Amino acid sequence: MIDLKYIEKNFEEASNKLAKKGVQKELLEELKKLFEEKKEAQKAYEEKRATQKSLSKEFGAYKAQGKDINQLKEKLDNLKDEISKLEERAKEIENKLYNKALMIPNFPLDIVPEGNDENDNVEIKRVLEPREFDFEPKEHWELAEQNGWIDFSRGVKLAKSRFSILANEGAKIERALINFFLDFNTKAGFSEFNVPVINNSKMLLGTGQLPKFEDDLFKIEDEDLYLIPTAEVALTNMYNDEILDEKELPLLLTAYTPCFRKEAGSAGRDTRGIIRQHQFDKVEMVAITTPEQSPQIFDKMVENASNLLSALGLPHRLVELCGGDLGFSAARTIDLEVWLPGQKQYREISSVSTTQDFQARRAKIRYKDNSGKNKLVHTLNGSALAVGRTLIAIMENYQNEDGTIDIPEALKPYLNR
């Protein structure tokens, strides 16, 4: 959540920063109006309270002197009603401010390039050279059907479109990838967790999925519960409304979970194959740090995701997202895009983001520094990796002319090969 005090004191500066993310100034003007209303209501409340205090003293003196107190009593009673109404008005404005602030995205860091969408993202570097094929490489859905790795039609039958069934070698490699990712992350210093994949609305509000993105979530009927869209929700909110000790930080966390997204607004995109599914597997990294630690940890998380892809022999590139393509909670994001020879393009397989103190303010995650002062932590998150998309990349990069698929060396121990 944005810092309302900062916006109130630095309105033009805040507006310019959010403009990089495409936030219209009109939305902030609504906040500005509410700030003014809040100030007026607070001033009126304080003036009435001062009058009440003065009349109360006068009332006490009159009573002690045996004077007629009826008029004063009537004035005090009326003031009490007015003060109560002013207090309610102030709370109403405060709630409006809070709810409006929940819909405003995080500020992008200065390092984030200007731009409107993914076409304006900036490539940082490429890692590993794509393989040269002496035949026309197939796309993953062709290879999956030929090898019996994915059953698309029965997945739709069991649920609806954008669901599929992994079968035989496909299912085994998916499981091997999950274990490989978790082991790799653990060796890099991340502690492994197994978390609930159903979280309540307070947790989803904490990491920024609610209230703005409720249409993307699968809600459990008649319950204040949702299927999580990423393990980031659970891992980050393990510390919701807690005060940590500075000595505990940084906390580096990893978990495998199935993830669930309605993919609202993605109609017509990636309808073939398993690039964009309602249910998919992902191994997530989350870090909770001090503000001083977060830049270094961000670099570590990007490097770890890249190292995972390199260990699997998968060519990829690192891309700095422009302001217009940044996610709601992100202050900065580097995407890792894996090369898919069947599609002849790089596709996102991981996003590593820092949210600075945006999520911490929403989720009330703080730490006590060495001087005993409570401060907001920084939170970071990133995929390491999206399992289904890694399976796609293996199929396309390790395919042979006859349609068979080789296994990356790093995975063979996990498949008893």
Tab-separated table of C-alpha atoms in Angstrom:
chain	number	residue	atom	x	y	z
A	1	MET	CA	0.000	0.000	0.000
A	2	ILE	CA	1.240	3.467	-0.845
A	3	ASP	CA	2.292	5.816	1.953
A	4	LEU	CA	-0.630	8.237	2.324
A	5	LYS	CA	1.415	10.724	4.354
A	6	TYR	CA	4.014	10.861	1.590
A	7	ILE	CA	1.344	11.517	-1.056
A	8	GLU	CA	-0.314	14.196	1.076
A	9	LYS	CA	2.972	16.065	1.565
A	10	ASN	CA	4.476	15.413	-1.902
A	11	PHE	CA	1.461	15.281	-4.184
A	12	GLU	CA	3.117	16.433	-7.435
A	13	GLU	CA	6.169	14.221	-6.954
A	14	ALA	CA	3.955	11.198	-6.202
A	15	SER	CA	1.795	11.950	-9.250
A	16	ASN	CA	4.849	12.052	-11.516
A	17	LYS	CA	6.149	8.750	-10.152
A	18	LEU	CA	2.829	6.980	-10.621
A	19	ALA	CA	2.444	8.433	-14.109
A	20	LYS	CA	5.309	6.093	-15.107
A	21	LYS	CA	2.919	3.243	-14.303
A	22	GLY	CA	0.121	4.821	-16.284
A	23	VAL	CA	-1.872	6.002	-13.239
A	24	GLN	CA	-4.149	8.879	-14.214
A	25	LYS	CA	-3.732	12.042	-12.168
A	26	GLU	CA	-7.533	12.190	-11.755
A	27	LEU	CA	-7.346	9.197	-9.414
A	28	LEU	CA	-4.861	11.028	-7.224
A	29	GLU	CA	-6.950	14.181	-7.380
A	30	GLU	CA	-9.720	12.180	-5.694
A	31	LEU	CA	-7.246	11.345	-2.924
A	32	LYS	CA	-6.239	14.996	-2.652
A	33	LYS	CA	-9.882	16.002	-2.226
A	34	LEU	CA	-10.292	13.412	0.528
A	35	PHE	CA	-7.162	14.723	2.276
A	36	GLU	CA	-8.726	18.202	2.306
A	37	GLU	CA	-12.052	16.874	3.586
A	38	LYS	CA	-10.224	14.960	6.303
A	39	LYS	CA	-8.324	18.098	7.365
A	40	GLU	CA	-11.532	20.142	7.499
A	41	ALA	CA	-13.358	17.469	9.491
A	42	GLN	CA	-10.435	17.164	11.917
A	43	LYS	CA	-10.302	20.954	12.360
A	44	ALA	CA	-14.050	21.169	13.030
A	45	TYR	CA	-13.799	18.259	15.484
A	46	GLU	CA	-10.919	19.869	17.407
A	47	GLU	CA	-12.696	23.241	17.578
A	48	LYS	CA	-15.836	21.625	19.005
A	49	ARG	CA	-13.746	19.630	21.477
A	50	ALA	CA	-12.037	22.840	22.646
A	51	THR	CA	-15.440	24.491	23.116
A	52	GLN	CA	-16.677	21.435	25.007
A	53	LYS	CA	-13.651	21.524	27.284
A	54	SER	CA	-14.159	25.222	28.033
A	55	LEU	CA	-17.896	24.828	28.716
A	56	SER	CA	-17.251	21.796	30.920
A	57	LYS	CA	-14.998	23.907	33.154
A	58	GLU	CA	-17.651	26.629	33.248
A	59	PHE	CA	-20.306	24.018	34.036
A	60	GLY	CA	-18.244	22.766	36.978
A	61	ALA	CA	-17.776	26.269	38.327
A	62	TYR	CA	-21.480	27.103	37.979
A	63	LYS	CA	-22.419	23.916	39.750
A	64	ALA	CA	-19.997	24.590	42.602
A	65	GLN	CA	-21.402	28.105	42.999
A	66	GLY	CA	-25.008	26.897	42.898
A	67	LYS	CA	-25.804	28.793	39.720
A	68	ASP	CA	-28.377	27.717	37.109
A	69	ILE	CA	-26.727	25.075	34.914
A	70	ASN	CA	-29.654	24.176	32.638
A	71	GLN	CA	-28.609	26.318	29.677
A	72	LEU	CA	-24.988	25.132	29.922
A	73	LYS	CA	-26.142	21.528	30.203
A	74	GLU	CA	-28.247	21.902	27.056
A	75	LYS	CA	-25.278	23.417	25.195
A	76	LEU	CA	-23.007	20.586	26.333
A	77	ASP	CA	-25.535	17.944	25.288
A	78	ASN	CA	-25.852	19.514	21.845
A	79	LEU	CA	-22.052	19.725	21.548
A	80	LYS	CA	-21.744	16.051	22.429
A	81	ASP	CA	-24.064	15.137	19.533
A	82	GLU	CA	-22.185	17.424	17.127
A	83	ILE	CA	-18.811	15.991	18.197
A	84	SER	CA	-20.114	12.437	17.748
A	85	LYS	CA	-21.280	13.268	14.208
A	86	LEU	CA	-17.959	14.940	13.374
A	87	GLU	CA	-16.096	11.887	14.690
A	88	GLU	CA	-18.204	9.607	12.498
A	89	ARG	CA	-17.549	11.883	9.517
A	90	ALA	CA	-13.782	11.770	10.119
A	91	LYS	CA	-13.864	7.964	10.316
A	92	GLU	CA	-15.925	7.786	7.119
A	93	ILE	CA	-13.362	9.924	5.258
A	94	GLU	CA	-10.512	7.866	6.729
A	95	ASN	CA	-12.132	4.675	5.437
A	96	LYS	CA	-12.631	6.215	1.991
A	97	LEU	CA	-8.966	7.235	1.934
A	98	TYR	CA	-7.867	3.742	2.942
A	99	ASN	CA	-10.081	2.004	0.374
A	100	LYS	CA	-8.980	4.393	-2.369
A	101	ALA	CA	-5.318	3.837	-1.457
A	102	LEU	CA	-5.777	0.057	-1.744
A	103	MET	CA	-6.523	0.523	-5.451
A	104	ILE	CA	-3.408	2.584	-6.225
A	105	PRO	CA	-0.289	0.671	-7.349
A	106	ASN	CA	3.181	0.839	-5.901
A	107	PHE	CA	5.647	3.532	-6.899
A	108	PRO	CA	8.207	2.380	-9.489
A	109	LEU	CA	11.874	2.844	-8.619
A	110	ASP	CA	13.847	5.484	-10.527
A	111	ILE	CA	15.828	2.731	-12.306
A	112	VAL	CA	12.630	1.491	-14.015
A	113	PRO	CA	12.608	2.600	-17.677
A	114	GLU	CA	9.782	4.628	-19.176
A	115	GLY	CA	7.357	2.748	-21.409
A	116	ASN	CA	3.756	1.761	-22.000
A	117	ASP	CA	3.811	-2.021	-22.351
A	118	GLU	CA	5.943	-5.152	-22.933
A	119	ASN	CA	7.202	-3.720	-26.225
A	120	ASP	CA	9.103	-1.077	-24.249
A	121	ASN	CA	10.862	-3.511	-21.891
A	122	VAL	CA	14.664	-3.436	-21.989
A	123	GLU	CA	16.777	-6.537	-22.569
A	124	ILE	CA	19.649	-6.744	-20.079
A	125	LYS	CA	21.521	-9.807	-21.313
A	126	ARG	CA	21.212	-13.235	-22.879
A	127	VAL	CA	22.430	-16.444	-21.261
A	128	LEU	CA	23.378	-19.527	-23.328
A	129	GLU	CA	23.136	-19.707	-27.089
A	130	PRO	CA	19.976	-21.243	-28.579
A	131	ARG	CA	20.550	-24.599	-30.264
A	132	GLU	CA	20.782	-24.702	-34.050
A	133	PHE	CA	18.309	-27.271	-35.424
A	134	ASP	CA	18.835	-29.087	-38.740
A	135	PHE	CA	15.075	-29.682	-38.866
A	136	GLU	CA	11.977	-27.576	-38.207
A	137	PRO	CA	11.390	-27.748	-34.427
A	138	LYS	CA	7.864	-28.531	-33.264
A	139	GLU	CA	5.845	-26.647	-30.675
A	140	HIS	CA	5.269	-28.214	-27.288
A	141	TRP	CA	1.635	-29.241	-27.836
A	142	GLU	CA	2.610	-31.299	-30.888
A	143	LEU	CA	5.444	-32.978	-28.981
A	144	ALA	CA	3.231	-33.522	-25.916
A	145	GLU	CA	0.544	-35.323	-27.919
A	146	GLN	CA	3.074	-37.343	-29.932
A	147	ASN	CA	4.821	-38.587	-26.767
A	148	GLY	CA	1.693	-38.948	-24.620
A	149	TRP	CA	2.943	-36.451	-22.051
A	150	ILE	CA	-0.159	-34.231	-21.886
A	151	ASP	CA	-3.838	-35.077	-22.337
A	152	PHE	CA	-5.579	-31.847	-23.301
A	153	SER	CA	-9.097	-33.106	-24.083
A	154	ARG	CA	-9.559	-35.098	-20.860
A	155	GLY	CA	-8.335	-32.134	-18.800
A	156	VAL	CA	-11.096	-30.040	-20.359
A	157	LYS	CA	-13.584	-32.853	-19.722
A	158	LEU	CA	-12.666	-32.969	-16.020
A	159	ALA	CA	-12.912	-29.202	-15.556
A	160	LYS	CA	-13.093	-26.742	-18.472
A	161	SER	CA	-10.788	-25.067	-20.980
A	162	ARG	CA	-7.281	-24.180	-19.770
A	163	PHE	CA	-7.038	-27.351	-17.690
A	164	SER	CA	-4.969	-30.356	-18.764
A	165	ILE	CA	-3.618	-33.679	-17.523
A	166	LEU	CA	0.081	-34.492	-17.370
A	167	ALA	CA	0.683	-38.163	-18.078
A	168	ASN	CA	3.482	-40.732	-18.055
A	169	GLU	CA	6.896	-39.140	-18.651
A	170	GLY	CA	5.346	-35.649	-18.573
A	171	ALA	CA	4.025	-36.207	-15.048
A	172	LYS	CA	7.330	-37.704	-13.896
A	173	ILE	CA	9.387	-34.810	-15.260
A	174	GLU	CA	7.005	-32.295	-13.653
A	175	ARG	CA	7.589	-33.985	-10.273
A	176	ALA	CA	11.342	-34.171	-10.906
A	177	LEU	CA	11.456	-30.457	-11.735
A	178	ILE	CA	9.672	-29.527	-8.499
A	179	ASN	CA	12.182	-31.490	-6.417
A	180	PHE	CA	15.113	-30.161	-8.430
A	181	PHE	CA	13.972	-26.549	-7.980
A	182	LEU	CA	13.418	-26.944	-4.238
A	183	ASP	CA	16.812	-28.603	-3.727
A	184	PHE	CA	18.515	-25.917	-5.830
A	185	ASN	CA	16.835	-23.104	-3.885
A	186	THR	CA	17.674	-24.725	-0.557
A	187	LYS	CA	21.355	-24.940	-1.520
A	188	ALA	CA	21.182	-21.230	-2.379
A	189	GLY	CA	20.073	-20.463	1.196
A	190	PHE	CA	16.270	-20.514	0.947
A	191	SER	CA	14.342	-22.347	3.684
A	192	GLU	CA	11.689	-24.733	2.363
A	193	PHE	CA	8.053	-24.533	3.450
A	194	ASN	CA	4.843	-26.365	2.648
A	195	VAL	CA	1.988	-23.878	2.911
A	196	PRO	CA	-1.830	-23.923	2.578
A	197	VAL	CA	-3.036	-23.249	-0.957
A	198	ILE	CA	-6.237	-21.750	0.455
A	199	ASN	CA	-5.839	-18.348	2.138
A	200	ASN	CA	-8.302	-15.844	3.581
A	201	SER	CA	-9.013	-12.380	2.175
A	202	LYS	CA	-6.806	-10.591	4.726
A	203	MET	CA	-3.774	-12.443	3.345
A	204	LEU	CA	-4.622	-11.627	-0.268
A	205	LEU	CA	-5.149	-8.002	0.668
A	206	GLY	CA	-1.719	-8.052	2.321
A	207	THR	CA	0.122	-8.963	-0.876
A	208	GLY	CA	-2.057	-6.843	-3.164
A	209	GLN	CA	-4.299	-9.330	-4.978
A	210	LEU	CA	-7.360	-7.919	-3.206
A	211	PRO	CA	-9.392	-5.884	-3.697
A	212	LYS	CA	-8.263	-4.866	-7.197
A	213	PHE	CA	-7.786	-8.319	-8.761
A	214	GLU	CA	-10.631	-10.328	-7.262
A	215	ASP	CA	-11.877	-11.264	-10.744
A	216	ASP	CA	-8.651	-13.248	-11.288
A	217	LEU	CA	-9.133	-15.354	-8.145
A	218	PHE	CA	-11.033	-18.578	-7.517
A	219	LYS	CA	-13.187	-17.956	-4.435
A	220	ILE	CA	-14.624	-20.713	-2.275
A	221	GLU	CA	-18.384	-20.295	-2.084
A	222	ASP	CA	-19.801	-19.001	1.218
A	223	GLU	CA	-16.305	-18.806	2.734
A	224	ASP	CA	-13.830	-15.967	3.205
A	225	LEU	CA	-11.284	-18.149	1.419
A	226	TYR	CA	-9.562	-18.177	-1.971
A	227	LEU	CA	-7.292	-20.535	-3.885
A	228	ILE	CA	-3.909	-18.832	-4.027
A	229	PRO	CA	-2.590	-17.512	-7.365
A	230	THR	CA	1.022	-17.932	-6.158
A	231	ALA	CA	2.887	-19.143	-3.070
A	232	GLU	CA	4.008	-15.520	-2.630
A	233	VAL	CA	0.684	-14.913	-0.840
A	234	ALA	CA	1.207	-17.585	1.792
A	235	LEU	CA	4.975	-17.210	2.245
A	236	THR	CA	4.852	-13.434	2.672
A	237	ASN	CA	1.792	-13.457	4.930
A	238	MET	CA	3.226	-16.017	7.317
A	239	TYR	CA	4.519	-12.848	8.997
A	240	ASN	CA	1.325	-10.785	8.580
A	241	ASP	CA	0.882	-8.363	11.524
A	242	GLU	CA	4.136	-9.444	13.165
A	243	ILE	CA	7.177	-7.573	14.417
A	244	LEU	CA	10.401	-9.396	13.592
A	245	ASP	CA	13.839	-8.860	15.084
A	246	GLU	CA	16.403	-7.255	12.784
A	247	LYS	CA	18.782	-10.131	13.568
A	248	GLU	CA	16.325	-12.555	11.871
A	249	LEU	CA	16.587	-10.734	8.554
A	250	PRO	CA	16.869	-11.455	5.729
A	251	LEU	CA	14.374	-14.319	5.656
A	252	LEU	CA	14.734	-16.366	2.451
A	253	LEU	CA	11.794	-18.684	1.798
A	254	THR	CA	10.814	-21.156	-0.914
A	255	ALA	CA	7.788	-23.374	-1.481
A	256	TYR	CA	6.129	-25.474	-4.127
A	257	THR	CA	2.390	-25.026	-4.608
A	258	PRO	CA	-0.204	-25.515	-7.280
A	259	CYS	CA	-1.444	-22.057	-8.311
A	260	PHE	CA	-4.902	-21.024	-9.492
A	261	ARG	CA	-5.832	-18.081	-11.714
A	262	LYS	CA	-8.967	-17.328	-13.682
A	263	GLU	CA	-6.837	-15.530	-16.284
A	264	ALA	CA	-9.545	-12.885	-16.615
A	265	GLY	CA	-8.812	-10.664	-19.586
A	266	SER	CA	-6.627	-13.220	-21.375
A	267	ALA	CA	-9.305	-14.544	-23.732
A	268	GLY	CA	-7.771	-15.551	-27.043
A	269	ARG	CA	-4.196	-15.560	-25.690
A	270	ASP	CA	-2.171	-18.805	-25.592
A	271	THR	CA	-5.202	-21.021	-26.082
A	272	ARG	CA	-3.110	-23.935	-27.370
A	273	GLY	CA	-0.904	-25.960	-25.051
A	274	ILE	CA	-0.156	-25.208	-21.406
A	275	ILE	CA	1.448	-21.743	-21.531
A	276	ARG	CA	-1.570	-20.169	-19.797
A	277	GLN	CA	-3.547	-22.503	-17.519
A	278	HIS	CA	-6.084	-22.003	-14.730
A	279	GLN	CA	-4.100	-24.459	-12.559
A	280	PHE	CA	-0.323	-24.746	-12.736
A	281	ASP	CA	2.640	-25.704	-10.571
A	282	LYS	CA	5.244	-23.217	-9.434
A	283	VAL	CA	8.175	-23.077	-7.044
A	284	GLU	CA	8.383	-19.631	-5.500
A	285	MET	CA	11.076	-17.583	-3.773
A	286	VAL	CA	10.146	-14.917	-1.209
A	287	ALA	CA	12.461	-12.683	0.782
A	288	ILE	CA	11.736	-10.466	3.776
A	289	THR	CA	14.541	-7.982	4.388
A	290	THR	CA	15.572	-4.661	5.803
A	291	PRO	CA	15.550	-1.777	3.282
A	292	GLU	CA	19.358	-1.904	3.213
A	293	GLN	CA	19.446	-5.622	2.366
A	294	SER	CA	16.786	-5.650	-0.362
A	295	PRO	CA	18.875	-4.535	-3.423
A	296	GLN	CA	21.442	-7.282	-2.838
A	297	ILE	CA	18.751	-9.903	-2.230
A	298	PHE	CA	16.954	-8.829	-5.418
A	299	ASP	CA	20.142	-9.501	-7.401
A	300	LYS	CA	20.577	-12.843	-5.626
A	301	MET	CA	17.053	-13.958	-6.548
A	302	VAL	CA	17.494	-12.981	-10.208
A	303	GLU	CA	20.812	-14.832	-10.299
A	304	ASN	CA	19.308	-17.919	-8.680
A	305	ALA	CA	16.473	-18.155	-11.215
A	306	SER	CA	18.964	-17.682	-14.055
A	307	ASN	CA	21.274	-20.335	-12.608
A	308	LEU	CA	18.366	-22.777	-12.487
A	309	LEU	CA	17.719	-22.314	-16.192
A	310	SER	CA	21.434	-22.624	-16.972
A	311	ALA	CA	21.651	-25.828	-14.942
A	312	LEU	CA	18.948	-27.243	-17.211
A	313	GLY	CA	20.782	-26.016	-20.311
A	314	LEU	CA	17.934	-23.680	-21.282
A	315	PRO	CA	18.830	-20.492	-23.189
A	316	HIS	CA	17.196	-17.423	-21.686
A	317	ARG	CA	17.386	-13.677	-21.391
A	318	LEU	CA	16.907	-11.116	-18.610
A	319	VAL	CA	14.532	-8.223	-19.289
A	320	GLU	CA	13.943	-5.055	-17.246
A	321	LEU	CA	10.232	-4.242	-17.210
A	322	CYS	CA	9.211	-0.702	-18.098
A	323	GLY	CA	6.821	1.302	-15.917
A	324	GLY	CA	3.749	0.504	-18.004
A	325	ASP	CA	4.366	-3.258	-17.773
A	326	LEU	CA	5.105	-3.392	-14.038
A	327	GLY	CA	2.738	-5.347	-11.819
A	328	PHE	CA	0.480	-3.644	-9.276
A	329	SER	CA	2.673	-4.327	-6.213
A	330	ALA	CA	6.068	-4.215	-7.918
A	331	ALA	CA	8.509	-1.332	-7.614
A	332	ARG	CA	10.918	-3.076	-9.991
A	333	THR	CA	10.776	-6.355	-11.928
A	334	ILE	CA	13.231	-8.353	-13.983
A	335	ASP	CA	11.646	-11.047	-16.125
A	336	LEU	CA	13.516	-14.153	-17.171
A	337	GLU	CA	12.367	-15.320	-20.586
A	338	VAL	CA	13.258	-18.804	-21.852
A	339	TRP	CA	13.887	-19.530	-25.527
A	340	LEU	CA	11.220	-21.682	-27.178
A	341	PRO	CA	12.496	-22.840	-30.603
A	342	GLY	CA	9.088	-24.179	-31.654
A	343	GLN	CA	7.572	-20.727	-31.146
A	344	LYS	CA	10.799	-19.013	-32.258
A	345	GLN	CA	10.613	-16.533	-29.405
A	346	TYR	CA	11.490	-15.931	-25.773
A	347	ARG	CA	8.634	-16.429	-23.287
A	348	GLU	CA	8.426	-15.404	-19.638
A	349	ILE	CA	9.265	-18.182	-17.198
A	350	SER	CA	10.047	-16.132	-14.074
A	351	SER	CA	9.410	-12.641	-12.720
A	352	VAL	CA	11.553	-11.395	-9.844
A	353	SER	CA	10.139	-8.302	-8.147
A	354	THR	CA	10.829	-6.046	-5.222
A	355	THR	CA	7.794	-4.401	-3.669
A	356	GLN	CA	9.873	-2.312	-1.233
A	357	ASP	CA	7.585	-1.607	1.787
A	358	PHE	CA	4.337	-1.664	-0.263
A	359	GLN	CA	3.179	-5.127	0.836
A	360	ALA	CA	4.628	-4.686	4.321
A	361	ARG	CA	2.436	-1.616	4.887
A	362	ARG	CA	-0.680	-3.542	3.795
A	363	ALA	CA	0.226	-6.677	5.759
A	364	LYS	CA	1.713	-4.809	8.754
A	365	ILE	CA	5.015	-6.693	8.632
A	366	ARG	CA	7.611	-4.825	10.658
A	367	TYR	CA	10.950	-5.363	12.319
A	368	LYS	CA	12.536	-3.879	15.420
A	369	ASP	CA	15.877	-2.331	14.558
A	370	ASN	CA	18.940	-2.206	16.807
A	371	SER	CA	17.725	1.024	18.397
A	372	GLY	CA	14.371	-0.554	19.303
A	373	LYS	CA	12.382	1.328	16.671
A	374	ASN	CA	9.722	-0.515	14.637
A	375	LYS	CA	10.165	-0.213	10.856
A	376	LEU	CA	8.505	-1.710	7.792
A	377	VAL	CA	10.341	-4.584	6.108
A	378	HIS	CA	10.914	-4.907	2.374
A	379	THR	CA	9.404	-7.911	0.582
A	380	LEU	CA	10.579	-9.546	-2.641
A	381	ASN	CA	9.264	-12.452	-4.687
A	382	GLY	CA	10.149	-14.467	-7.759
A	383	SER	CA	9.470	-17.728	-9.565
A	384	ALA	CA	12.146	-20.388	-9.397
A	385	LEU	CA	10.541	-21.589	-11.527
A	386	ALA	CA	7.158	-21.919	-13.232
A	387	VAL	CA	7.174	-25.697	-13.579
A	388	GLY	CA	4.832	-26.139	-16.549
A	389	ARG	CA	6.663	-23.555	-18.616
A	390	THR	CA	9.969	-25.252	-17.789
A	391	LEU	CA	8.488	-28.526	-19.030
A	392	ILE	CA	7.509	-26.718	-22.248
A	393	ALA	CA	11.048	-25.371	-22.625
A	394	ILE	CA	12.560	-28.832	-22.136
A	395	MET	CA	10.237	-30.354	-24.719
A	396	GLU	CA	11.032	-27.741	-27.340
A	397	ASN	CA	14.783	-27.377	-26.666
A	398	TYR	CA	15.544	-31.081	-26.200
A	399	GLN	CA	13.443	-32.472	-29.056
A	400	ASN	CA	14.846	-34.732	-31.751
A	401	GLU	CA	13.857	-34.906	-35.405
A	402	ASP	CA	11.762	-38.031	-34.799
A	403	GLY	CA	9.799	-36.216	-32.064
A	404	THR	CA	11.451	-37.940	-29.108
A	405	ILE	CA	12.699	-35.745	-26.261
A	406	ASP	CA	15.997	-36.022	-24.410
A	407	ILE	CA	16.284	-35.454	-20.654
A	408	PRO	CA	18.556	-32.675	-19.273
A	409	GLU	CA	21.508	-34.116	-17.345
A	410	ALA	CA	20.551	-32.225	-14.169
A	411	LEU	CA	17.196	-34.040	-14.024
A	412	LYS	CA	18.434	-37.577	-14.594
A	413	PRO	CA	19.208	-38.297	-10.911
A	414	TYR	CA	15.619	-37.288	-10.062
A	415	LEU	CA	14.325	-39.776	-12.634
A	416	ASN	CA	16.683	-42.614	-11.615
A	417	ARG	CA	18.417	-42.441	-15.005
